C-alpha positions as a Python dict, from the first residue, in 0.01 Angstrom:
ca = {
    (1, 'X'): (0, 0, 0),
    (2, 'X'): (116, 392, 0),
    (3, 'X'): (470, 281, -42),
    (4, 'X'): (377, 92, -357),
    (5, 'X'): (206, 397, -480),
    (6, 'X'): (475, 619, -388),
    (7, 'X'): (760, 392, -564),
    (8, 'X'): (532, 387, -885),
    (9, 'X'): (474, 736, -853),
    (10, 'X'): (854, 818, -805),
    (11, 'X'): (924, 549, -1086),
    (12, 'X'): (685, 774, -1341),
    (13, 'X'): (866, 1122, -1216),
    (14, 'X'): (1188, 948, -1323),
    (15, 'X'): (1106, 817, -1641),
    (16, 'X'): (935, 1169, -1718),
    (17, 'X'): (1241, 1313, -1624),
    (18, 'X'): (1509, 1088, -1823),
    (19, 'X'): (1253, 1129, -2113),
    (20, 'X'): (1259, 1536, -2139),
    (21, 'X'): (1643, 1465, -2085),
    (22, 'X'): (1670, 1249, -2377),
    (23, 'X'): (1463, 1530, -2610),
    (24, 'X'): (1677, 1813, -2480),
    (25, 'X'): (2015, 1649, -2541),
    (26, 'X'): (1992, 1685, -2895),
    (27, 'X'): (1837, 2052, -2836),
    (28, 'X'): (2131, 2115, -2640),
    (29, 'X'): (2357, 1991, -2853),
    (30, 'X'): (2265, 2175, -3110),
    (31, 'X'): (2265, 2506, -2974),
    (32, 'X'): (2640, 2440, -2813),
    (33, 'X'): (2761, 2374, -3151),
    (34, 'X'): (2609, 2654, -3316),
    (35, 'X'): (2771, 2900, -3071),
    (36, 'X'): (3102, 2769, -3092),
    (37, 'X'): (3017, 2757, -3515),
    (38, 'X'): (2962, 3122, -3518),
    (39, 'X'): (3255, 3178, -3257),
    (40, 'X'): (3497, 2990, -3472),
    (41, 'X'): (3334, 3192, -3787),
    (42, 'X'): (3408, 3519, -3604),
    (43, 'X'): (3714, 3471, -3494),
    (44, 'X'): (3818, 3361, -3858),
    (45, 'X'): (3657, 3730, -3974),
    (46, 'X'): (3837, 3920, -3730),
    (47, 'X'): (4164, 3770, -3803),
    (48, 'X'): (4083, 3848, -4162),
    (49, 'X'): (4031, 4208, -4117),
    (50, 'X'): (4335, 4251, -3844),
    (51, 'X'): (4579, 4140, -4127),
    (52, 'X'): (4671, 4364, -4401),
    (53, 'X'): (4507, 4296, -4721),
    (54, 'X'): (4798, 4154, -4944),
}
């Protein structure tokens, strides 16, 4: 009987788990791609201002 209890138990942990997985992938995401956006933005200015204004 505790082993049932304990698989269920486990089985709820894990789908808790994947679940707050699944919410922060897009969270994560998100935040990766806006550093590398403002990254890609600075390095864009900078190379702007290094070269000689023609």
């Amino acid at each position: 009987m505790v082993t049932t209890e304990h698989s269920t138990e486990a089985q709820i942990l894990t789908i808790a788990t994947v679940d707050m997985l699944i919410r922060l992938i897009p969270l994560i995401l998100g935040t990766v791609g806006a550093i590398l956006a403002l990254r890609y933005l600075l390095k864009i200015h900078k190379e702007k201002i290094s070269q000689p204004a023609t």
